[in-house]
């Protein structure tokens, strides 16, 4: 991994320093909880049809309803580890000298060039986004649902939601 190689080079060129202290455990305020939810739950981020909704309120609701789950605890722990790693790498970068940075950049450039040389261009992959497709089919079959929030999915996960439902914060990939 180019990032790991650069980090190892920087490690060798700088004095040892204490690791950053870990952030506090759980979010302490509703605003912190909303920020944490936005960071760890993909479905809490904005999607088409969600531009005029109160994102802060939705994030607070998600935080309140999911704060005691083991899943949320695991995601928050993982998020803290990522933040600690980023802080440590930033600290290493600040403490490294110009020669070490140039050396690390050269290693990364060689690795990128090797990866580019081995890239295959003989195959093509396409991603087809069926955003709201299943909800649109249901609305086509039942026109009385056109102006009502519609979500399609099961108990495990919502597959899709129409734009009316998205104004309420409902969207695909949310637990059902």
mmCIF file of C-alpha atoms in Angstrom:
data_model
loop_
_atom_site.group_PDB
_atom_site.id
_atom_site.type_symbol
_atom_site.label_atom_id
_atom_site.label_comp_id
_atom_site.label_asym_id
_atom_site.label_seq_id
_atom_site.Cartn_x
_atom_site.Cartn_y
_atom_site.Cartn_z
ATOM 1 C CA UNK A 1 0.000 0.000 0.000
ATOM 2 C CA UNK A 2 1.562 3.330 -1.009
ATOM 3 C CA UNK A 3 0.266 5.115 2.114
ATOM 4 C CA UNK A 4 1.731 2.443 4.408
ATOM 5 C CA UNK A 5 5.104 2.627 2.630
ATOM 6 C CA UNK A 6 5.200 6.405 2.992
ATOM 7 C CA UNK A 7 4.227 6.131 6.657
ATOM 8 C CA UNK A 8 7.047 3.627 7.319
ATOM 9 C CA UNK A 9 9.576 5.932 5.645
ATOM 10 C CA UNK A 10 8.387 8.870 7.728
ATOM 11 C CA UNK A 11 8.558 6.689 10.865
ATOM 12 C CA UNK A 12 12.254 6.028 10.293
ATOM 13 C CA UNK A 13 13.083 9.710 9.814
ATOM 14 C CA UNK A 14 11.456 11.251 12.858
ATOM 15 C CA UNK A 15 11.830 11.109 16.634
ATOM 16 C CA UNK A 16 9.345 9.060 18.632
ATOM 17 C CA UNK A 17 6.468 10.972 20.155
ATOM 18 C CA UNK A 18 3.471 9.963 22.237
ATOM 19 C CA UNK A 19 0.349 8.885 20.390
ATOM 20 C CA UNK A 20 -2.591 11.263 20.386
ATOM 21 C CA UNK A 21 -5.008 10.874 23.253
ATOM 22 C CA UNK A 22 -8.239 9.175 22.236
ATOM 23 C CA UNK A 23 -11.384 11.293 21.963
ATOM 24 C CA UNK A 24 -14.166 10.949 24.506
ATOM 25 C CA UNK A 25 -16.389 7.872 24.295
ATOM 26 C CA UNK A 26 -19.943 8.754 23.376
ATOM 27 C CA UNK A 27 -21.135 12.041 21.882
ATOM 28 C CA UNK A 28 -22.112 14.426 24.689
ATOM 29 C CA UNK A 29 -24.561 16.761 22.968
ATOM 30 C CA UNK A 30 -27.285 16.366 20.388
ATOM 31 C CA UNK A 31 -25.125 18.271 17.910
ATOM 32 C CA UNK A 32 -22.163 15.931 18.573
ATOM 33 C CA UNK A 33 -24.497 12.948 18.231
ATOM 34 C CA UNK A 34 -25.791 14.278 14.916
ATOM 35 C CA UNK A 35 -22.236 14.771 13.650
ATOM 36 C CA UNK A 36 -21.279 11.261 14.791
ATOM 37 C CA UNK A 37 -24.314 9.769 13.042
ATOM 38 C CA UNK A 38 -23.509 11.620 9.835
ATOM 39 C CA UNK A 39 -19.970 10.250 9.999
ATOM 40 C CA UNK A 40 -20.866 6.608 10.691
ATOM 41 C CA UNK A 41 -24.202 6.012 9.011
ATOM 42 C CA UNK A 42 -24.094 6.306 5.239
ATOM 43 C CA UNK A 43 -27.873 6.548 4.976
ATOM 44 C CA UNK A 44 -27.792 9.714 7.090
ATOM 45 C CA UNK A 45 -26.083 11.615 4.284
ATOM 46 C CA UNK A 46 -27.996 13.701 1.741
ATOM 47 C CA UNK A 47 -29.447 12.073 -1.347
ATOM 48 C CA UNK A 48 -31.652 13.274 -4.216
ATOM 49 C CA UNK A 49 -34.981 14.644 -3.027
ATOM 50 C CA UNK A 50 -33.604 15.497 0.438
ATOM 51 C CA UNK A 51 -32.427 19.090 -0.116
ATOM 52 C CA UNK A 52 -35.196 20.876 1.821
ATOM 53 C CA UNK A 53 -35.194 18.758 4.971
ATOM 54 C CA UNK A 54 -33.786 19.391 8.430
ATOM 55 C CA UNK A 55 -30.632 17.203 8.370
ATOM 56 C CA UNK A 56 -29.736 18.070 11.959
ATOM 57 C CA UNK A 57 -33.095 16.868 13.273
ATOM 58 C CA UNK A 58 -32.885 13.623 11.288
ATOM 59 C CA UNK A 59 -29.362 12.962 12.560
ATOM 60 C CA UNK A 60 -30.517 13.610 16.142
ATOM 61 C CA UNK A 61 -33.402 11.145 15.738
ATOM 62 C CA UNK A 62 -31.096 8.479 14.285
ATOM 63 C CA UNK A 63 -28.627 9.079 17.128
ATOM 64 C CA UNK A 64 -31.335 8.815 19.799
ATOM 65 C CA UNK A 65 -32.811 5.633 18.356
ATOM 66 C CA UNK A 66 -29.503 3.900 17.717
ATOM 67 C CA UNK A 67 -27.218 5.170 20.487
ATOM 68 C CA UNK A 68 -27.432 2.058 22.657
ATOM 69 C CA UNK A 69 -26.988 -0.496 19.877
ATOM 70 C CA UNK A 70 -23.889 -2.660 19.658
ATOM 71 C CA UNK A 71 -23.655 -1.783 15.972
ATOM 72 C CA UNK A 72 -23.419 1.948 16.719
ATOM 73 C CA UNK A 73 -20.818 1.331 19.436
ATOM 74 C CA UNK A 74 -18.740 -0.693 16.970
ATOM 75 C CA UNK A 75 -19.000 2.024 14.293
ATOM 76 C CA UNK A 76 -18.091 4.785 16.750
ATOM 77 C CA UNK A 77 -15.069 2.794 17.946
ATOM 78 C CA UNK A 78 -13.971 2.252 14.347
ATOM 79 C CA UNK A 79 -14.519 5.943 13.557
ATOM 80 C CA UNK A 80 -12.369 6.937 16.562
ATOM 81 C CA UNK A 81 -9.587 4.600 15.355
ATOM 82 C CA UNK A 82 -9.655 6.235 11.923
ATOM 83 C CA UNK A 83 -9.513 9.706 13.516
ATOM 84 C CA UNK A 84 -6.548 8.617 15.675
ATOM 85 C CA UNK A 85 -4.735 7.192 12.638
ATOM 86 C CA UNK A 86 -5.293 10.386 10.645
ATOM 87 C CA UNK A 87 -4.052 12.511 13.579
ATOM 88 C CA UNK A 88 -0.959 10.324 13.954
ATOM 89 C CA UNK A 89 -0.174 10.503 10.228
ATOM 90 C CA UNK A 90 -0.623 14.280 10.275
ATOM 91 C CA UNK A 91 1.717 14.478 13.264
ATOM 92 C CA UNK A 92 4.300 12.321 11.464
ATOM 93 C CA UNK A 93 4.065 14.551 8.424
ATOM 94 C CA UNK A 94 4.581 17.700 10.526
ATOM 95 C CA UNK A 95 7.626 16.201 12.271
ATOM 96 C CA UNK A 96 9.261 14.808 9.144
ATOM 97 C CA UNK A 97 11.951 16.715 7.305
ATOM 98 C CA UNK A 98 11.784 17.729 3.652
ATOM 99 C CA UNK A 99 14.141 14.924 2.567
ATOM 100 C CA UNK A 100 11.963 12.256 4.192
ATOM 101 C CA UNK A 101 8.857 13.678 2.511
ATOM 102 C CA UNK A 102 10.578 13.716 -0.886
ATOM 103 C CA UNK A 103 11.777 10.145 -0.353
ATOM 104 C CA UNK A 104 8.308 8.974 0.656
ATOM 105 C CA UNK A 105 6.772 10.782 -2.331
ATOM 106 C CA UNK A 106 9.246 9.045 -4.672
ATOM 107 C CA UNK A 107 8.354 5.619 -3.239
ATOM 108 C CA UNK A 108 4.656 6.342 -3.650
ATOM 109 C CA UNK A 109 5.187 7.612 -7.216
ATOM 110 C CA UNK A 110 7.040 4.389 -8.151
ATOM 111 C CA UNK A 111 4.282 2.250 -6.639
ATOM 112 C CA UNK A 112 1.574 4.232 -8.443
ATOM 113 C CA UNK A 113 3.467 3.872 -11.730
ATOM 114 C CA UNK A 114 3.763 0.096 -11.194
ATOM 115 C CA UNK A 115 0.053 -0.171 -10.442
ATOM 116 C CA UNK A 116 -0.846 1.948 -13.494
ATOM 117 C CA UNK A 117 1.356 -0.273 -15.690
ATOM 118 C CA UNK A 118 -0.485 -3.383 -14.493
ATOM 119 C CA UNK A 119 -3.976 -1.891 -14.961
ATOM 120 C CA UNK A 120 -6.272 -3.838 -17.296
ATOM 121 C CA UNK A 121 -8.392 -1.896 -19.764
ATOM 122 C CA UNK A 122 -9.845 -4.852 -21.653
ATOM 123 C CA UNK A 123 -12.916 -5.135 -19.431
ATOM 124 C CA UNK A 124 -15.619 -2.682 -18.574
ATOM 125 C CA UNK A 125 -17.865 -2.618 -15.519
ATOM 126 C CA UNK A 126 -21.052 -0.580 -15.355
ATOM 127 C CA UNK A 127 -23.059 0.401 -12.310
ATOM 128 C CA UNK A 128 -26.737 0.930 -13.006
ATOM 129 C CA UNK A 129 -28.440 2.954 -10.311
ATOM 130 C CA UNK A 130 -32.046 1.886 -9.849
ATOM 131 C CA UNK A 131 -32.616 4.808 -7.521
ATOM 132 C CA UNK A 132 -36.326 4.897 -6.722
ATOM 133 C CA UNK A 133 -37.004 2.284 -9.438
ATOM 134 C CA UNK A 134 -38.884 -0.169 -7.204
ATOM 135 C CA UNK A 135 -40.892 2.637 -5.585
ATOM 136 C CA UNK A 136 -41.744 3.988 -9.059
ATOM 137 C CA UNK A 137 -43.010 0.546 -10.106
ATOM 138 C CA UNK A 138 -45.222 0.375 -6.996
ATOM 139 C CA UNK A 139 -46.524 3.904 -7.649
ATOM 140 C CA UNK A 140 -47.210 2.971 -11.286
ATOM 141 C CA UNK A 141 -49.297 0.019 -10.101
ATOM 142 C CA UNK A 142 -50.990 2.035 -7.331
ATOM 143 C CA UNK A 143 -51.325 5.690 -8.484
ATOM 144 C CA UNK A 144 -52.978 6.701 -5.193
ATOM 145 C CA UNK A 145 -49.485 6.449 -3.609
ATOM 146 C CA UNK A 146 -47.993 9.144 -5.872
ATOM 147 C CA UNK A 147 -48.141 11.922 -3.249
ATOM 148 C CA UNK A 148 -47.522 9.700 -0.209
ATOM 149 C CA UNK A 149 -44.212 8.528 1.310
ATOM 150 C CA UNK A 150 -43.351 5.119 -0.203
ATOM 151 C CA UNK A 151 -40.517 2.857 0.889
ATOM 152 C CA UNK A 152 -39.863 -0.586 -0.567
ATOM 153 C CA UNK A 153 -37.892 -3.203 1.320
ATOM 154 C CA UNK A 154 -38.118 -5.566 4.210
ATOM 155 C CA UNK A 155 -37.385 -5.794 7.887
ATOM 156 C CA UNK A 156 -33.654 -5.926 7.205
ATOM 157 C CA UNK A 157 -33.246 -2.948 4.895
ATOM 158 C CA UNK A 158 -35.111 -0.431 2.787
ATOM 159 C CA UNK A 159 -34.300 -0.968 -0.882
ATOM 160 C CA UNK A 160 -35.597 2.389 -2.073
ATOM 161 C CA UNK A 161 -37.849 5.294 -1.178
ATOM 162 C CA UNK A 162 -39.642 7.884 -3.281
ATOM 163 C CA UNK A 163 -38.874 11.597 -3.042
ATOM 164 C CA UNK A 164 -41.862 12.238 -0.752
ATOM 165 C CA UNK A 165 -40.458 9.721 1.772
ATOM 166 C CA UNK A 166 -36.978 11.234 1.423
ATOM 167 C CA UNK A 167 -38.302 14.580 2.632
ATOM 168 C CA UNK A 168 -39.004 12.694 5.884
ATOM 169 C CA UNK A 169 -35.456 11.342 5.929
ATOM 170 C CA UNK A 170 -36.328 7.853 4.662
ATOM 171 C CA UNK A 171 -33.953 6.459 2.070
ATOM 172 C CA UNK A 172 -32.412 3.296 0.717
ATOM 173 C CA UNK A 173 -29.925 1.315 2.839
ATOM 174 C CA UNK A 174 -31.667 2.260 6.090
ATOM 175 C CA UNK A 175 -32.701 -0.552 8.401
ATOM 176 C CA UNK A 176 -36.290 -1.599 7.626
#
